[in-house]
Coordinates of C-alpha atoms and ligand atoms in Angstrom, one line a residue:
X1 CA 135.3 39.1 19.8
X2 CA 134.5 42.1 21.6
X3 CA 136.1 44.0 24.1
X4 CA 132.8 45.9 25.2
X5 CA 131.4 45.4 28.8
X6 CA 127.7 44.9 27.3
X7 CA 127.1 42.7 25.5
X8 CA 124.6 44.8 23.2
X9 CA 123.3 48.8 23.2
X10 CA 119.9 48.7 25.0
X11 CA 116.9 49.6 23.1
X12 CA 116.7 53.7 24.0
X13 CA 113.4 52.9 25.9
X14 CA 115.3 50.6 28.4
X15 CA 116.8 51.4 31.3
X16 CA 120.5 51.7 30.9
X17 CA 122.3 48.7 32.6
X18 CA 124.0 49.6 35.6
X19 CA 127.7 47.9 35.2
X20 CA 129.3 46.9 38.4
X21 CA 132.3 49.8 39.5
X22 CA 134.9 46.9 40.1
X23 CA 136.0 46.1 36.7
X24 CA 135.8 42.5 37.6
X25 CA 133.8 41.5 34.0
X26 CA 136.6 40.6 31.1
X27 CA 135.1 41.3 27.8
X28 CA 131.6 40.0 26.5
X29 CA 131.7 38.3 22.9
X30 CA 128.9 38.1 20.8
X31 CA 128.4 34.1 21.2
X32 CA 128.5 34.6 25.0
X33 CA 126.1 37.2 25.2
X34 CA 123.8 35.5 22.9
X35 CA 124.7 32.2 25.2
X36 CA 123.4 33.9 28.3
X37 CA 120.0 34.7 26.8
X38 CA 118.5 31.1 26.8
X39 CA 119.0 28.2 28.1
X40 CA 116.8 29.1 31.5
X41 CA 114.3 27.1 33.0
X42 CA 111.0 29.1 34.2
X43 CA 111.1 29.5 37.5
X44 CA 107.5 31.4 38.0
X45 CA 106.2 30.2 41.0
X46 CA 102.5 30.2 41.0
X47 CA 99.6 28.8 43.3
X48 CA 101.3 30.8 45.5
X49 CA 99.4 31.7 49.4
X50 CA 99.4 35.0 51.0
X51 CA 101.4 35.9 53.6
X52 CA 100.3 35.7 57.2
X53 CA 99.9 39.5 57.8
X54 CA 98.5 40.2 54.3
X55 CA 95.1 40.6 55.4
X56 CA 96.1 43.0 58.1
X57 CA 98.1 45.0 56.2
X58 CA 95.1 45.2 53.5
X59 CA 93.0 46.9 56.4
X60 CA 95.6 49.2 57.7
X61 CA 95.7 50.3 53.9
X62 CA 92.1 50.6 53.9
X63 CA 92.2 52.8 57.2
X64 CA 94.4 55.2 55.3
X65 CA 92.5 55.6 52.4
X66 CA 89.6 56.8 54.7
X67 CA 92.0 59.3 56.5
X68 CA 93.1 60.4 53.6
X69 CA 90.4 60.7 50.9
X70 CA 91.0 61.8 47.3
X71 CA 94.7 61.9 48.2
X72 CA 97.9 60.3 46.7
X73 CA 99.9 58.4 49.0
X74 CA 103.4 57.4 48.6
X75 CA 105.1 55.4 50.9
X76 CA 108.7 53.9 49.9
X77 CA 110.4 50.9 51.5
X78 CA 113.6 53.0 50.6
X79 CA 116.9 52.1 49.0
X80 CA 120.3 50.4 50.1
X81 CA 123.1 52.6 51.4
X82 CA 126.5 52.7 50.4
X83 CA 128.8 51.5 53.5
X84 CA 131.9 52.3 51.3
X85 CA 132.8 52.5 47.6
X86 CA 130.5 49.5 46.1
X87 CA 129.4 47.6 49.4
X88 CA 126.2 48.4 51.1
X89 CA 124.6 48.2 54.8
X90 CA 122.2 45.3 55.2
X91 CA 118.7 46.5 54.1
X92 CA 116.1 47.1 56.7
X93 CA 112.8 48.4 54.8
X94 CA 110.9 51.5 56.2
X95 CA 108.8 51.0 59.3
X96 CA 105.8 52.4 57.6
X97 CA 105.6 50.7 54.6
X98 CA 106.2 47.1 56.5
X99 CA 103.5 47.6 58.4
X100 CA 101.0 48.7 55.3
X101 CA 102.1 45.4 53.2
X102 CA 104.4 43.5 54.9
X103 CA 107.2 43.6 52.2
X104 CA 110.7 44.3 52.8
X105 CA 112.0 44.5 49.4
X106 CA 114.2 47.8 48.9
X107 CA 113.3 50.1 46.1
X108 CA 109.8 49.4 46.4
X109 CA 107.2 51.9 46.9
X110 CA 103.3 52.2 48.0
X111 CA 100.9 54.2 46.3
X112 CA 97.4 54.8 47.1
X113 CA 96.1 56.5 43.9
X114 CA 92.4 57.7 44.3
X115 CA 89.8 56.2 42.3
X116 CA 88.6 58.8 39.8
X117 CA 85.1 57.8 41.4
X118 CA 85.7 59.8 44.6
X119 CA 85.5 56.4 46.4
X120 CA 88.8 54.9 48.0
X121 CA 92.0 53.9 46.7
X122 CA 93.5 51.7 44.2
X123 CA 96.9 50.1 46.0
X124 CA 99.6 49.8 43.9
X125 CA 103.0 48.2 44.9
X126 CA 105.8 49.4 42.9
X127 CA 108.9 47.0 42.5
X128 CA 111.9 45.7 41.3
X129 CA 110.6 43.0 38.6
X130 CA 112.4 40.1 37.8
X131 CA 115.9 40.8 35.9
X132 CA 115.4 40.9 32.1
X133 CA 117.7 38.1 30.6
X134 CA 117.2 39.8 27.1
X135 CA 119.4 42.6 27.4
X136 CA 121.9 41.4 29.9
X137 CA 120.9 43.0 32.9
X138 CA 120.4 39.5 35.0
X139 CA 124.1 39.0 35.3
X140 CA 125.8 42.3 34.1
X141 CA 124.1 44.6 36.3
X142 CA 125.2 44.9 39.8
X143 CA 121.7 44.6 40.6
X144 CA 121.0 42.0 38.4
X145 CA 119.5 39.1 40.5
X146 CA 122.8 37.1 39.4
X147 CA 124.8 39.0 41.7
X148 CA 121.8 39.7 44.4
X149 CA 119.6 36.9 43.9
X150 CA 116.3 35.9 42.9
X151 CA 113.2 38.4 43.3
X152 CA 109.7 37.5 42.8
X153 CA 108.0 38.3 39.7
X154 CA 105.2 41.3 40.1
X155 CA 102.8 38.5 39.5
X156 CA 104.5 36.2 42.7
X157 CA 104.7 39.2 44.8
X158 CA 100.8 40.5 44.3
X159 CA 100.0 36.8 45.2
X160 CA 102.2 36.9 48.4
X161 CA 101.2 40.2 49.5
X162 CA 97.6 40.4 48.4
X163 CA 98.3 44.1 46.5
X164 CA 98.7 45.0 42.6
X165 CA 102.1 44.8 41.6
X166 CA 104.1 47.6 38.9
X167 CA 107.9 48.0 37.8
X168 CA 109.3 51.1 40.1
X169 CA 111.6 51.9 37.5
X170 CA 108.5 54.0 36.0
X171 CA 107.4 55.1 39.0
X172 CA 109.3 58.5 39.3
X173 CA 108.0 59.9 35.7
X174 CA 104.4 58.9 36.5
X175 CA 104.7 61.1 39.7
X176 CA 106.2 63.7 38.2
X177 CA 103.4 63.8 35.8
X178 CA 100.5 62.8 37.9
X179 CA 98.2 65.8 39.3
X180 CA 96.6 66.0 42.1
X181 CA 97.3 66.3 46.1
X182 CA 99.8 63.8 47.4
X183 CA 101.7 63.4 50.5
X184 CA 105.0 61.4 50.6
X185 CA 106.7 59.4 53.4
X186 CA 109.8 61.3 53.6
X187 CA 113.6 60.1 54.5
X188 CA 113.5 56.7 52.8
X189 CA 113.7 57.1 49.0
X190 CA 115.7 60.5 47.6
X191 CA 114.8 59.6 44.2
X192 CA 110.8 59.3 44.9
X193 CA 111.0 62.6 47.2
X194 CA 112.9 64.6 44.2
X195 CA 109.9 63.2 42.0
X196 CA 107.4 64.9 44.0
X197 CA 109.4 67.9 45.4
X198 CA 107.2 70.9 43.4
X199 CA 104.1 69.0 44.8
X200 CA 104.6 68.1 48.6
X201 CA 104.9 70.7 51.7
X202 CA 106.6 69.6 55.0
X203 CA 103.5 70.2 57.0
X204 CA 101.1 67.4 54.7
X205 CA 103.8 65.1 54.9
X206 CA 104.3 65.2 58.6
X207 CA 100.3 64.5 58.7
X208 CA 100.6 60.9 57.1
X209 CA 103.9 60.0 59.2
X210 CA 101.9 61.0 62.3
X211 CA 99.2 59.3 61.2
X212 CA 100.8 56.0 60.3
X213 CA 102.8 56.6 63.5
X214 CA 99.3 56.3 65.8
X215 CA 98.4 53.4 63.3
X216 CA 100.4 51.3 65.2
X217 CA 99.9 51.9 68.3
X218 CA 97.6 48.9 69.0
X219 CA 99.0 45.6 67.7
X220 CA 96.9 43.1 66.7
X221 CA 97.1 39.4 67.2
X222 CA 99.6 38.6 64.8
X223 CA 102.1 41.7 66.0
X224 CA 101.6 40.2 69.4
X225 CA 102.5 36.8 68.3
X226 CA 106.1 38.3 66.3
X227 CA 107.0 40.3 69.6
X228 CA 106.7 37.5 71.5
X229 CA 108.7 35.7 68.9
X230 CA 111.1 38.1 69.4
X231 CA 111.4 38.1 73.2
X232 CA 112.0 34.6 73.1
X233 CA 115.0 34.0 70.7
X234 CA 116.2 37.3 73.8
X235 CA 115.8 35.3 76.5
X236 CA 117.9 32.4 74.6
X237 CA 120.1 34.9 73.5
X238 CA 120.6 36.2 77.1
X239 CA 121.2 32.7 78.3
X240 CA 124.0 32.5 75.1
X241 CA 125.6 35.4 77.3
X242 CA 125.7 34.2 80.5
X243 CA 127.2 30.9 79.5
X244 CA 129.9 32.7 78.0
X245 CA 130.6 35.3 80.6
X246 CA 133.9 33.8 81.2
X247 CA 135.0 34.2 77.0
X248 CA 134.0 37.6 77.7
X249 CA 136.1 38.3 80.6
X250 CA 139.3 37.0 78.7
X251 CA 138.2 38.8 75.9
X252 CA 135.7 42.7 75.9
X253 CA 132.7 43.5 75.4
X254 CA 132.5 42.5 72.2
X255 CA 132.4 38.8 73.0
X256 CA 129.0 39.5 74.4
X257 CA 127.8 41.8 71.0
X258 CA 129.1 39.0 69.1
X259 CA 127.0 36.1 70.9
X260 CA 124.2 37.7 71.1
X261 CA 124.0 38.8 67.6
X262 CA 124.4 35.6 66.3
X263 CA 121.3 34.1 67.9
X264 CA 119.4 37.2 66.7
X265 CA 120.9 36.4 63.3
X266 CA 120.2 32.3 63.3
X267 CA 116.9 33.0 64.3
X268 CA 115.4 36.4 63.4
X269 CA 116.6 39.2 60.9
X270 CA 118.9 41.1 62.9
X271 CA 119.1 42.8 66.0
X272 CA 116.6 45.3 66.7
X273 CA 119.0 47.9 67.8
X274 CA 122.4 48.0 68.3
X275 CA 123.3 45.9 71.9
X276 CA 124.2 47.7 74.6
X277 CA 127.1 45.6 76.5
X278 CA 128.1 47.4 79.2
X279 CA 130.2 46.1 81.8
X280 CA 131.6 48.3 84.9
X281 CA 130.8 51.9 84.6
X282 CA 129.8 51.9 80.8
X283 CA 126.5 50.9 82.5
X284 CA 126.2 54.2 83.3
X285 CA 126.2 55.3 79.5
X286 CA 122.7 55.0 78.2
X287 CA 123.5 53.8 75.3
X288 CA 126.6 52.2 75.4
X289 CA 127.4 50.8 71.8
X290 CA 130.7 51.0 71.0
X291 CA 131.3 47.6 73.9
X292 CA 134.9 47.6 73.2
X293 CA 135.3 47.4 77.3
X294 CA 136.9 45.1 79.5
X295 CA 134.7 42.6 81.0
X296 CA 136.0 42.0 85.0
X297 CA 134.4 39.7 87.8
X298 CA 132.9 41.5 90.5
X299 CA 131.6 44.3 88.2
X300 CA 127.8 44.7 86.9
X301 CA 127.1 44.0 83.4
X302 CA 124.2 46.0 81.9
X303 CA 123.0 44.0 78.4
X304 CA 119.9 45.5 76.6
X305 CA 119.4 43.7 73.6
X306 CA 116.7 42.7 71.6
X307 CA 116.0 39.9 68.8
X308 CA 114.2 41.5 65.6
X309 CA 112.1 38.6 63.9
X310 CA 112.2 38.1 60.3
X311 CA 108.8 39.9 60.2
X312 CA 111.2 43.0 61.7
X313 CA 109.0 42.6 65.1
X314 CA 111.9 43.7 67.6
X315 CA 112.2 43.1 71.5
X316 CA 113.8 45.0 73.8
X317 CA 114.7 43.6 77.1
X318 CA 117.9 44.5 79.4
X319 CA 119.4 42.7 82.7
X320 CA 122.1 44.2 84.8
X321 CA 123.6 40.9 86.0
X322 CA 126.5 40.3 88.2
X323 CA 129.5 39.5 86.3
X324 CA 130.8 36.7 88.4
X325 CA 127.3 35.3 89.2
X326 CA 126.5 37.5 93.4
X327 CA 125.6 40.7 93.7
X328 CA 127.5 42.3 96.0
X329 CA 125.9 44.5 98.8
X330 CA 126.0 47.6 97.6
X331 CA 125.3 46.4 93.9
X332 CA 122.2 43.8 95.4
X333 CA 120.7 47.4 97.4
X334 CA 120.6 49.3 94.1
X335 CA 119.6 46.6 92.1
X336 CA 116.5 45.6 94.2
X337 CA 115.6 49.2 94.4
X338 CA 115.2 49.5 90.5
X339 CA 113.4 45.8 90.5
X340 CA 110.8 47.5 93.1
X341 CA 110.4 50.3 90.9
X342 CA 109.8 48.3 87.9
X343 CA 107.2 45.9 89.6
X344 CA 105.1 49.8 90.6
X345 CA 105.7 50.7 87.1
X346 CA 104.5 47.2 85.5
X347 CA 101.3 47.1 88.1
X348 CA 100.6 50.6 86.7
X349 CA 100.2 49.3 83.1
X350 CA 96.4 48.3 82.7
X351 CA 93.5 49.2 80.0
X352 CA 92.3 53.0 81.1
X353 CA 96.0 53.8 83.1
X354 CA 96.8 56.6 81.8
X355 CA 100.2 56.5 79.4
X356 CA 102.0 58.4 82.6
X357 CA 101.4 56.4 85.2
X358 CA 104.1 53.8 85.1
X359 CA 106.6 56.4 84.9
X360 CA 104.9 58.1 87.6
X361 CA 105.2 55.1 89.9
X362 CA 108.6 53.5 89.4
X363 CA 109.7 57.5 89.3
X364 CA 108.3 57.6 93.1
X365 CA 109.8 54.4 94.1
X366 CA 113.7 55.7 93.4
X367 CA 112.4 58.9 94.4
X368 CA 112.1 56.9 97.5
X369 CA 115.0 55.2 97.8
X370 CA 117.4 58.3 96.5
X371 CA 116.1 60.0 100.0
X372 CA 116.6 57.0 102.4
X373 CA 120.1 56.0 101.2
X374 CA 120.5 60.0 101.8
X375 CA 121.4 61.2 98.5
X376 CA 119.1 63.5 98.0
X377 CA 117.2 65.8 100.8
X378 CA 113.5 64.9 101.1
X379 CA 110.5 65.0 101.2
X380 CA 109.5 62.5 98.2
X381 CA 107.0 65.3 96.6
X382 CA 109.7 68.1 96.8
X383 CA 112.3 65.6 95.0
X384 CA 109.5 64.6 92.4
X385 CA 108.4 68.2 91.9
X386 CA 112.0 69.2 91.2
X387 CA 112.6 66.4 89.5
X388 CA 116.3 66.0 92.1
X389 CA 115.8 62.0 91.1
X390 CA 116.8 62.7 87.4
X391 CA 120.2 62.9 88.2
X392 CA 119.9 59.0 88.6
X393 CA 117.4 57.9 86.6
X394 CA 118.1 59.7 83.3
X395 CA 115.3 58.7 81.3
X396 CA 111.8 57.8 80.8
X397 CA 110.6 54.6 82.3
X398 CA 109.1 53.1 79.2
X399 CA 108.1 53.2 75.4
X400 CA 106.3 51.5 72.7
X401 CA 107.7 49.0 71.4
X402 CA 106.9 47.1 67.7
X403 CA 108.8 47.5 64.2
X404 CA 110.5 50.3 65.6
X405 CA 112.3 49.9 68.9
X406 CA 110.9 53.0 69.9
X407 CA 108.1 52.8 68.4
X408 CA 105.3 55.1 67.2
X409 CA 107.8 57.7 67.8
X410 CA 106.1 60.6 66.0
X411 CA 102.7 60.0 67.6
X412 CA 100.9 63.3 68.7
X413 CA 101.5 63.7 72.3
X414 CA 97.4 63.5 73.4
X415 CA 97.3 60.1 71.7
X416 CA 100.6 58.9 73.4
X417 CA 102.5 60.4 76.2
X418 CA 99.2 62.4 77.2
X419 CA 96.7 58.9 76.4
X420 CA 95.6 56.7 77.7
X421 CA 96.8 52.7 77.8
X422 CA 94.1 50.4 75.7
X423 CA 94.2 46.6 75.3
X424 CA 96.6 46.0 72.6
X425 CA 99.3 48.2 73.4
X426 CA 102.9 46.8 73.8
X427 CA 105.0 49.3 75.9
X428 CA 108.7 48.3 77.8
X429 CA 108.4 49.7 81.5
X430 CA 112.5 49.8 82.8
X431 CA 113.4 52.3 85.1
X432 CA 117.2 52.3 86.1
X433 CA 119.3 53.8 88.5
X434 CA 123.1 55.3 87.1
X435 CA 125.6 56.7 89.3
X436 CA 128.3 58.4 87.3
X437 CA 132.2 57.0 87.6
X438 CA 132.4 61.3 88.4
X439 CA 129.6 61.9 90.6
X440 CA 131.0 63.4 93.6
X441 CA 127.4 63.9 94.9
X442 CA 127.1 60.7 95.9
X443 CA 129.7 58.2 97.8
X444 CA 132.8 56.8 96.0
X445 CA 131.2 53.1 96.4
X446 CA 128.2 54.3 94.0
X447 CA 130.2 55.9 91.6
X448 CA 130.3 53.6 88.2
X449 CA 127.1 51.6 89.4
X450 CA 124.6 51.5 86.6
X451 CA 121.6 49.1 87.0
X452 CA 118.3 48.9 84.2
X453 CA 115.9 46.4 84.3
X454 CA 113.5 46.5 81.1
X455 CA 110.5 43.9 80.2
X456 CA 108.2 43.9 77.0
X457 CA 104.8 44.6 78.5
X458 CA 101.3 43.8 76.4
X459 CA 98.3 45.7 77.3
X460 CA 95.6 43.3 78.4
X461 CA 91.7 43.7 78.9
X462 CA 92.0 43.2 82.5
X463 CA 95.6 44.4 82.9
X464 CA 99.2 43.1 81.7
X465 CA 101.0 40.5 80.7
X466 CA 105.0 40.4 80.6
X467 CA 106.2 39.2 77.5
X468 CA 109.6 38.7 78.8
X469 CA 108.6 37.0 82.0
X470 CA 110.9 33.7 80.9
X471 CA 113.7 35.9 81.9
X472 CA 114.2 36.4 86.0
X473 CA 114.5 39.4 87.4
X474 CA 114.3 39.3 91.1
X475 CA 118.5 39.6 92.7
X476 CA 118.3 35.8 94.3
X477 CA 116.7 34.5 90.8
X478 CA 119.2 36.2 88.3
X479 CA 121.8 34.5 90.4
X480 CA 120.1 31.1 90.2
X481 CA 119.6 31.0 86.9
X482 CA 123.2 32.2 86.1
X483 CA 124.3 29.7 88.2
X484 CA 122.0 26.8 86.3
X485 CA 123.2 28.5 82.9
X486 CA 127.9 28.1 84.1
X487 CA 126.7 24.9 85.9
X488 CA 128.1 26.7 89.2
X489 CA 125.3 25.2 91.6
X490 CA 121.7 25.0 91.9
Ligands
LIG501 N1 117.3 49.8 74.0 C1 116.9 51.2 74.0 C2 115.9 51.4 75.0 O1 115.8 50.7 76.0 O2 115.1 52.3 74.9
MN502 MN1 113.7 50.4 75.8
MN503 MN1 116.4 48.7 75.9

């Protein structure tokens, strides 16, 4: 018997095994260790198909080996991150490096290594391989895929992903050696950036996450198809909601978080973004996370919320929906006011619009209104010029939307805010209205009145289609459909 924790001293070349922190293992003896190293059936899965989006990915990767030439690229998937002492967040793999091979696997990284021909790249997808059963690491290490679970092998993974397939764990030394230029993804891997820290500059980098950034600014077919996956498990999710409006009242905010997040969870990865569930005046908060709030009848209730798929495809939709099922007057004015905004801003979105012009016209519409409910001193132009409607309506009316929530985020401005809308592209339009619980500009009735109404908008050849049109938006159909949903009346 043995009091030791492994159950043999690595070979020096191998990595050391990484034993858990909790002190959970009791001793290994020699028979055991020697026990655990056979007795395994082979589990290699072969004959295996591709993944869906494998081909896509393949041409994205081929895209950026012509942008790039004679270049290495590195883009990591990045690693897990401590939540406290030995637990971890959930992992959600780097937006860039899903899109290039549609893995998800943390710890992996990309490489495009150029061919010592001049011509292209060779793709390389470093990785995790299967746990070594030799030397203990399978169930001693806390990354062992005992504890974790089963990985594919390099050879399963190349077949599902349609790339060349390498243990990461020699990744970092072959960096550090390698010579040449090379540009890293940065903010995903430490280890991988420290690797390459003598060899990178700020400004390269920034070129290839700009450059991946405008890379997905047109989906293709089967992006189109996960976003509207997404949107749908939303609008079920919002219908989860509204049935349970009255477990919410008796309870906060966080009855609504809760049921929401568990349809995104049954049927996608996880929620896109963290749900905003405010009820009352939180509406007023943009981003109103923390929904701890009190949930009353008679109040609004502003949810935007979005399912991400498995393929991390995320929606982003919000309703501002009367908490006991009727507008009243004052909340019915505002609301249809933003509603008529959005429908400008939506008819705005069309092949050769430029990016601007939805924001432009929902802008003009509260503009609008802002002056006739008196509010704001006209004329329209002088309020637009000044921008006087910001006070209200905070925010831009729209954004790309795709792995990220906002996505494309680091796109050059000429290609997106200063571009022009193309066939492909999948933007939300929601203009809102928010009158502050301490606005003493504008009457005590409106203070604490937030309304947003966001929808998932493709780009069409001939003009737009609304993902998220399962979901009513007009004031009379929100309240039928709540009413269908708490079997109120028809
Ligand atoms: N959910 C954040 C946004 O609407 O942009
Ligand atoms: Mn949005
Ligand atoms: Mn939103």
């Amino acid at each position: 018997m043995t009091d030791e924790l492994t159950p043999e001293t690595p070979d020096e070349d191998e990595q050391p095994i990484k034993q858990r922190k909790n002190g959970l293992y009791p001793g290994v003896s020699d028979e055991l260790a020697a026990n655990m190293k056979s007795g395994w059936a082979d589990t290699e899965l072969r004959d295996l198909e591709p993944i869906e989006q494998a081909p896509n990915a393949a041409r994205r990767r081929e895209a950026l080996s012509r942008r790039f030439p004679g270049e290495r690229l590195v883009i990591p998937a990045g690693n897990l991150k401590t939540r406290s002492n030995d637990t971890e967040y959930d992992f959600r793999a780097a937006t860039e490096f899903v899109h290039l091979t549609g893995d998800q696997t943390e710890d992996s990284v990309l490489v495009l290594e150029p061919r010592e021909s001049g011509e292209g790249h060779d793709a390389t997808l470093y990785r995790l391989p299967r746990s070594n059963r030799e030397n203990g690491e399978f169930w001693l290490d806390g990354m062992g895929e005992l504890w974790v679970g089963r990985r594919n092998s390099l050879d399963e993974a190349a077949a599902l992903l349609g790339v060349a397939c390498a243990d990461v764990r020699e990744l970092a030394d072959t960096l550090r050696e390698a010579t040449g230029p090379v540009r890293v993804v940065r903010g995903h891997d430490a280890g991988i950036e420290a690797a390459l820290a003598d060899k990178v500059t700020a400004e390269r980098d920034e070129e290839l996450r700009v450059y991946l950034s405008e890379a997905r600014l047109i989906k293709d077919e089967f992006e189109i198809g996960e976003l509207q996956k997404a949107v749908d498990s939303t609008v079920r999710g919002f219908e989860d909601v509204v049935k349970v409006l009255d477990k919410a009242e008796a309870t906060s905010e966080r009855y609504i978080e809760g049921t929401f997040f568990l349809r995104a969870r049954v049927e996608g990865n996880d929620v896109g973004y963290g749900s905003i569930c405010a009820a009352g005046p939180h509406a007023t908060t943009l981003h109103w996370v923390r929904n701890n709030g009190e949930v009353r009848s008679g109040d609004l209730l502003l949810l935007d919320a979005g399912v991400e798929t498995n393929t991390l495809y995320t929606a982003d939709v919000t309703r501002t929906l009367p908490i006991n099922g009727t507008y009243n007057d004052l909340q019915r004015k505002i609301y249809d006011a933003v509603y008529e905004a959005q429908e400008a801003g939506i008819a705005a979105v069309k092949p050769g619009a430029a990016y601007r012009d939805f924001h432009d016209a929902s802008q003009r519409v509260l503009a609008e209104k802002l002056v006739e409910w008196g509010l704001v001193e006209g004329p329209v132009d002088r309020v637009l010029e000044l921008g006087l409607q910001r006070r209200w309506t905070l925010h831009g009316t729209g954004h790309m939307l795709g792995l990220d929530v906002h996505d494309c985020a680091v796109a050059r401005t000429e290609t997106y805010v200063n571009g022009t809308l193309e066939a492909g592209m999948v933007l939300t339009v929601e203009p809102g209205l928010y009158f502050q619980a301490d606005d003493l500009t504008v009457p005590e009735e409106y203070r604490g009145i937030g309304v947003r109404i966001e929808d998932d908008i493709l780009v069409t050849e001939d003009g737009n289609r609304n993902l998220s049109a399962a979901l009513p938006r007009r004031s009379d159909e929100v309240e039928a459909w709540m009413a269908r949903l708490t079997g109120q009346q028809a």
